[in-house]
Amino acid sequence: MRKKIFNNMCLLALVTILLSSLLITFVYYGNSDARMKAEVREEARYIRGAVELSGKDYLETVKNTPNRITLIDTDGTVLFDNQADPAAMENHSDRQEVKQAVTAGAGEATRMSGTLSEKKFYYAIKLENGQILRIASETASVFAAVLSMLPWIIGIAVLVAVITVLFSNFLTKKIVTPINRLDLNHPADNVVYDELSPLLSKINRQNEVIDQQIRSLREKQEEFTSITENMSEGFLVLDKNTDILSYNTSALRLLGADAAPAESHESALALNRSAGFRSAVDAALSGSRSEQLVRQGGRCCQVMANPVLREGEVEGAVVVILDITEREERDNLRREFTANVSHELKTPLTSISGFAEIIQNGIVKPEDIPRFAGNIYVESQRLISLVDDILNLSRLDEADVQLEREDFDLAALARDVAGRLKDSAKKNGVVITVIGDKTMINGVKSIVDEMLYNLLDNAVKYNKKNGRVTVTIENDQNGPTLAVTDTGIGIPQSDVDRVFERFYRVDKSHSKEVGGTGLGLSIVKHGAAFHNAKVSLESTEGKGTTVRLAFPN
Ligand code: ADP
């Protein structure tokens, strides 16, 4: 801008200098030319008077004047010339000014000299005797006048150029400084030249439009972020160079990324270095959908990568990551459970089939048949309780199980269960005592009944001869609790954490002996979870066990 102002000012100054110099030269030249001509005419008239009065000899007295004086005879012969020898001069009758003077009494002409810089003005006047008196004056030509002005013009031009540089600097600064200080975020608050007002109000309007657009973009972005941030699934949007365009924190967590990607584009492959993740991303960026399993920090994730296409070209990929650890664990448990169930069912069935086969073959003596039938009965009872337990467990496994909840007295239910177990307790000399007042809870009575039955059954089964089982029901500010304490064989510390697993038994043969299935405490655990109750177990080997159920308030 400074350069432009300088150039324009320079051009303007130069044109002005040139035009004004030429104008002055021409006006000045015109004036002095006219004055010179008038003087020549005046001088001619004066000399004519003197010559007519004193004759040709008068000319000898004015011989040394700077102007050239020539006296020409009527036939054109030069009679006198103060600057040349008249005899050597040619006939002047054809000179323009002479011809005019002959016919009109006076004539004048201007002719250039040998060089362009000089010109001559001739004025001829007719004497009374017909002779012609001619005065010639030499002056500088216009060209010479212009030429003589040239150094001045150049000098002034240089001076003007210097002034222009200084002035243009000053002017540019003066114009530019307020523009530089403009607050374009608040254009209406600026006080500058009136000429800028339309521009500022236009910027103001555009700022409002941009603000509006930014607001709506931000709202959309926040909406999108809050949707993706609340997803437990990981979500990544990549461009075709695998650079991350968008992500949620679940994606970083599931992929085990140490830190959030930097502001500048970072490759998604830096988030997880596993071959599975890379192959899913590569496949999506090659245009095909891919699903891969990625194991990371003890968790298992399913990575689903889909290509993003625009006009048939792959523009990037959208990657969704699901944590399927629990699903995998459930599947494993189910597989394990099925294998265990088959095994547990097969054992009594094999015994039953064996006993039946022996009887069928007639190998058994008639007096032994009741004993064999008794064995078959015991094994089928085991089979029945096993199937019952499996059914109970799978009933609890159904997440959407629609069982009717009701309010009932926990203490009354415990007494009822204790009553049902009285006979088997008696057989072992075990005494069951239920302590506690009416304590109402809300739940599925049949499930709680099953839980209490299993706990009391265990307390009796794994008790010592003449042992005791105490059921204590309490209700404090934390909610109703039920504790089953026995004075039995106890559980080794190393097994305490595992007894709630399906089919886990501390002593398999003892459990079998007392009719255990290995599913009792699993049923208790699942029943407690169904009622949002907490189960805890404390045991001292050889002394006894306490299992506590804490129901929510
Ligand atoms: P089971 O049908 O074999 O009793 P449970 O799941 O009820 O199966 O119990 C798992 C194992 O925990 C039992 O086999 C037994 O070894 C141990 N157990 C459970 N309750 C008691 C208890 N009150 N005293 C000692 N051991 C117990």
PDB file of N, CA and C in Angstrom, residues 51-94:
ATOM      1  N   VAL A  51      16.616  57.669 -40.939  1.00  0.00           N
ATOM      2  CA  VAL A  51      17.201  57.518 -42.275  1.00  0.00           C
ATOM      3  C   VAL A  51      16.522  58.480 -43.243  1.00  0.00           C
ATOM      4  N   GLU A  52      15.167  58.628 -43.134  1.00  0.00           N
ATOM      5  CA  GLU A  52      14.455  59.520 -44.049  1.00  0.00           C
ATOM      6  C   GLU A  52      14.890  60.956 -43.811  1.00  0.00           C
ATOM      7  N   LEU A  53      15.282  61.178 -42.553  1.00  0.00           N
ATOM      8  CA  LEU A  53      15.686  62.556 -42.214  1.00  0.00           C
ATOM      9  C   LEU A  53      17.154  62.805 -42.584  1.00  0.00           C
ATOM     10  N   SER A  54      18.036  61.895 -42.185  1.00  0.00           N
ATOM     11  CA  SER A  54      19.479  62.149 -42.365  1.00  0.00           C
ATOM     12  C   SER A  54      20.108  61.347 -43.495  1.00  0.00           C
ATOM     13  N   GLY A  55      19.372  60.523 -44.134  1.00  0.00           N
ATOM     14  CA  GLY A  55      19.922  59.729 -45.232  1.00  0.00           C
ATOM     15  C   GLY A  55      20.592  58.448 -44.748  1.00  0.00           C
ATOM     16  N   LYS A  56      21.111  57.712 -45.688  1.00  0.00           N
ATOM     17  CA  LYS A  56      21.704  56.383 -45.449  1.00  0.00           C
ATOM     18  C   LYS A  56      22.874  56.427 -44.447  1.00  0.00           C
ATOM     19  N   ASP A  57      23.494  57.601 -44.373  1.00  0.00           N
ATOM     20  CA  ASP A  57      24.685  57.696 -43.511  1.00  0.00           C
ATOM     21  C   ASP A  57      24.340  57.486 -42.026  1.00  0.00           C
ATOM     22  N   TYR A  58      23.075  57.751 -41.727  1.00  0.00           N
ATOM     23  CA  TYR A  58      22.685  57.562 -40.324  1.00  0.00           C
ATOM     24  C   TYR A  58      22.959  56.123 -39.849  1.00  0.00           C
ATOM     25  N   LEU A  59      22.789  55.224 -40.817  1.00  0.00           N
ATOM     26  CA  LEU A  59      22.955  53.801 -40.476  1.00  0.00           C
ATOM     27  C   LEU A  59      24.359  53.507 -39.934  1.00  0.00           C
ATOM     28  N   GLU A  60      25.319  54.264 -40.409  1.00  0.00           N
ATOM     29  CA  GLU A  60      26.696  54.049 -39.944  1.00  0.00           C
ATOM     30  C   GLU A  60      26.798  54.308 -38.442  1.00  0.00           C
ATOM     31  N   THR A  61      25.916  55.190 -37.916  1.00  0.00           N
ATOM     32  CA  THR A  61      25.993  55.540 -36.477  1.00  0.00           C
ATOM     33  C   THR A  61      25.395  54.431 -35.593  1.00  0.00           C
ATOM     34  N   VAL A  62      24.480  53.647 -36.176  1.00  0.00           N
ATOM     35  CA  VAL A  62      23.871  52.583 -35.356  1.00  0.00           C
ATOM     36  C   VAL A  62      24.413  51.186 -35.730  1.00  0.00           C
ATOM     37  N   LYS A  63      25.599  51.233 -36.313  1.00  0.00           N
ATOM     38  CA  LYS A  63      26.208  50.023 -36.854  1.00  0.00           C
ATOM     39  C   LYS A  63      26.425  48.939 -35.764  1.00  0.00           C
ATOM     40  N   ASN A  64      26.698  49.450 -34.537  1.00  0.00           N
ATOM     41  CA  ASN A  64      27.088  48.481 -33.496  1.00  0.00           C
ATOM     42  C   ASN A  64      25.932  47.958 -32.627  1.00  0.00           C
ATOM     43  N   THR A  65      24.698  48.212 -33.041  1.00  0.00           N
ATOM     44  CA  THR A  65      23.572  47.659 -32.237  1.00  0.00           C
ATOM     45  C   THR A  65      23.555  46.135 -32.402  1.00  0.00           C
ATOM     46  N   PRO A  66      23.035  45.396 -31.351  1.00  0.00           N
ATOM     47  CA  PRO A  66      23.050  43.919 -31.442  1.00  0.00           C
ATOM     48  C   PRO A  66      22.157  43.404 -32.564  1.00  0.00           C
ATOM     49  N   ASN A  67      21.086  44.123 -32.877  1.00  0.00           N
ATOM     50  CA  ASN A  67      20.211  43.668 -33.958  1.00  0.00           C
ATOM     51  C   ASN A  67      20.867  43.923 -35.315  1.00  0.00           C
ATOM     52  N   ARG A  68      20.490  43.127 -36.279  1.00  0.00           N
ATOM     53  CA  ARG A  68      21.052  43.264 -37.623  1.00  0.00           C
ATOM     54  C   ARG A  68      20.213  44.278 -38.407  1.00  0.00           C
ATOM     55  N   ILE A  69      20.854  45.206 -39.023  1.00  0.00           N
ATOM     56  CA  ILE A  69      20.135  46.233 -39.777  1.00  0.00           C
ATOM     57  C   ILE A  69      20.566  46.110 -41.241  1.00  0.00           C
ATOM     58  N   THR A  70      19.531  46.003 -42.096  1.00  0.00           N
ATOM     59  CA  THR A  70      19.835  45.832 -43.519  1.00  0.00           C
ATOM     60  C   THR A  70      18.986  46.839 -44.306  1.00  0.00           C
ATOM     61  N   LEU A  71      19.622  47.471 -45.249  1.00  0.00           N
ATOM     62  CA  LEU A  71      18.866  48.391 -46.129  1.00  0.00           C
ATOM     63  C   LEU A  71      18.872  47.754 -47.519  1.00  0.00           C
ATOM     64  N   ILE A  72      17.684  47.560 -48.048  1.00  0.00           N
ATOM     65  CA  ILE A  72      17.557  46.860 -49.329  1.00  0.00           C
ATOM     66  C   ILE A  72      16.937  47.826 -50.333  1.00  0.00           C
ATOM     67  N   ASP A  73      17.527  47.817 -51.490  1.00  0.00           N
ATOM     68  CA  ASP A  73      17.054  48.740 -52.543  1.00  0.00           C
ATOM     69  C   ASP A  73      15.760  48.214 -53.144  1.00  0.00           C
ATOM     70  N   THR A  74      15.115  49.000 -53.934  1.00  0.00           N
ATOM     71  CA  THR A  74      13.810  48.619 -54.505  1.00  0.00           C
ATOM     72  C   THR A  74      13.927  47.358 -55.357  1.00  0.00           C
ATOM     73  N   ASP A  75      15.110  47.098 -55.950  1.00  0.00           N
ATOM     74  CA  ASP A  75      15.255  45.892 -56.789  1.00  0.00           C
ATOM     75  C   ASP A  75      15.765  44.689 -55.981  1.00  0.00           C
ATOM     76  N   GLY A  76      15.902  44.877 -54.726  1.00  0.00           N
ATOM     77  CA  GLY A  76      16.310  43.728 -53.887  1.00  0.00           C
ATOM     78  C   GLY A  76      17.786  43.735 -53.560  1.00  0.00           C
ATOM     79  N   THR A  77      18.552  44.677 -54.113  1.00  0.00           N
ATOM     80  CA  THR A  77      19.994  44.715 -53.858  1.00  0.00           C
ATOM     81  C   THR A  77      20.215  45.241 -52.438  1.00  0.00           C
ATOM     82  N   VAL A  78      21.132  44.610 -51.760  1.00  0.00           N
ATOM     83  CA  VAL A  78      21.429  45.032 -50.388  1.00  0.00           C
ATOM     84  C   VAL A  78      22.370  46.229 -50.445  1.00  0.00           C
ATOM     85  N   LEU A  79      21.913  47.336 -49.823  1.00  0.00           N
ATOM     86  CA  LEU A  79      22.712  48.563 -49.869  1.00  0.00           C
ATOM     87  C   LEU A  79      23.571  48.695 -48.615  1.00  0.00           C
ATOM     88  N   PHE A  80      23.021  48.186 -47.513  1.00  0.00           N
ATOM     89  CA  PHE A  80      23.764  48.319 -46.228  1.00  0.00           C
ATOM     90  C   PHE A  80      23.444  47.114 -45.332  1.00  0.00           C
ATOM     91  N   ASP A  81      24.427  46.656 -44.651  1.00  0.00           N
ATOM     92  CA  ASP A  81      24.214  45.612 -43.628  1.00  0.00           C
ATOM     93  C   ASP A  81      25.279  45.796 -42.554  1.00  0.00           C
ATOM     94  N   ASN A  82      24.824  45.922 -41.305  1.00  0.00           N
ATOM     95  CA  ASN A  82      25.803  46.220 -40.246  1.00  0.00           C
ATOM     96  C   ASN A  82      26.589  44.983 -39.799  1.00  0.00           C
ATOM     97  N   GLN A  83      26.199  43.788 -40.293  1.00  0.00           N
ATOM     98  CA  GLN A  83      26.932  42.585 -39.849  1.00  0.00           C
ATOM     99  C   GLN A  83      27.571  41.825 -41.019  1.00  0.00           C
ATOM    100  N   ALA A  84      27.403  42.293 -42.253  1.00  0.00           N
ATOM    101  CA  ALA A  84      28.017  41.597 -43.401  1.00  0.00           C
ATOM    102  C   ALA A  84      28.341  42.603 -44.508  1.00  0.00           C
ATOM    103  N   ASP A  85      29.068  42.089 -45.466  1.00  0.00           N
ATOM    104  CA  ASP A  85      29.455  42.968 -46.590  1.00  0.00           C
ATOM    105  C   ASP A  85      28.311  42.956 -47.589  1.00  0.00           C
ATOM    106  N   PRO A  86      27.669  44.115 -47.832  1.00  0.00           N
ATOM    107  CA  PRO A  86      26.482  44.157 -48.710  1.00  0.00           C
ATOM    108  C   PRO A  86      26.799  43.609 -50.100  1.00  0.00           C
ATOM    109  N   ALA A  87      28.035  43.844 -50.609  1.00  0.00           N
ATOM    110  CA  ALA A  87      28.384  43.415 -51.960  1.00  0.00           C
ATOM    111  C   ALA A  87      28.360  41.905 -52.090  1.00  0.00           C
ATOM    112  N   ALA A  88      28.660  41.243 -50.942  1.00  0.00           N
ATOM    113  CA  ALA A  88      28.723  39.765 -50.978  1.00  0.00           C
ATOM    114  C   ALA A  88      27.344  39.130 -50.768  1.00  0.00           C
ATOM    115  N   MET A  89      26.375  39.985 -50.448  1.00  0.00           N
ATOM    116  CA  MET A  89      25.054  39.420 -50.119  1.00  0.00           C
ATOM    117  C   MET A  89      24.192  39.295 -51.370  1.00  0.00           C
ATOM    118  N   GLU A  90      23.361  38.285 -51.416  1.00  0.00           N
ATOM    119  CA  GLU A  90      22.529  38.024 -52.595  1.00  0.00           C
ATOM    120  C   GLU A  90      21.314  38.947 -52.597  1.00  0.00           C
ATOM    121  N   ASN A  91      20.588  38.899 -53.683  1.00  0.00           N
ATOM    122  CA  ASN A  91      19.415  39.742 -53.835  1.00  0.00           C
ATOM    123  C   ASN A  91      18.353  39.313 -52.820  1.00  0.00           C
ATOM    124  N   HIS A  92      17.723  40.291 -52.147  1.00  0.00           N
ATOM    125  CA  HIS A  92      16.761  39.998 -51.078  1.00  0.00           C
ATOM    126  C   HIS A  92      15.309  40.194 -51.474  1.00  0.00           C
ATOM    127  N   SER A  93      15.085  40.352 -52.822  1.00  0.00           N
ATOM    128  CA  SER A  93      13.716  40.678 -53.238  1.00  0.00           C
ATOM    129  C   SER A  93      12.746  39.502 -52.994  1.00  0.00           C
ATOM    130  N   ASP A  94      13.324  38.287 -52.885  1.00  0.00           N
ATOM    131  CA  ASP A  94      12.427  37.118 -52.696  1.00  0.00           C
ATOM    132  C   ASP A  94      12.138  36.810 -51.214  1.00  0.00           C
TER     133      ASP A  94
END
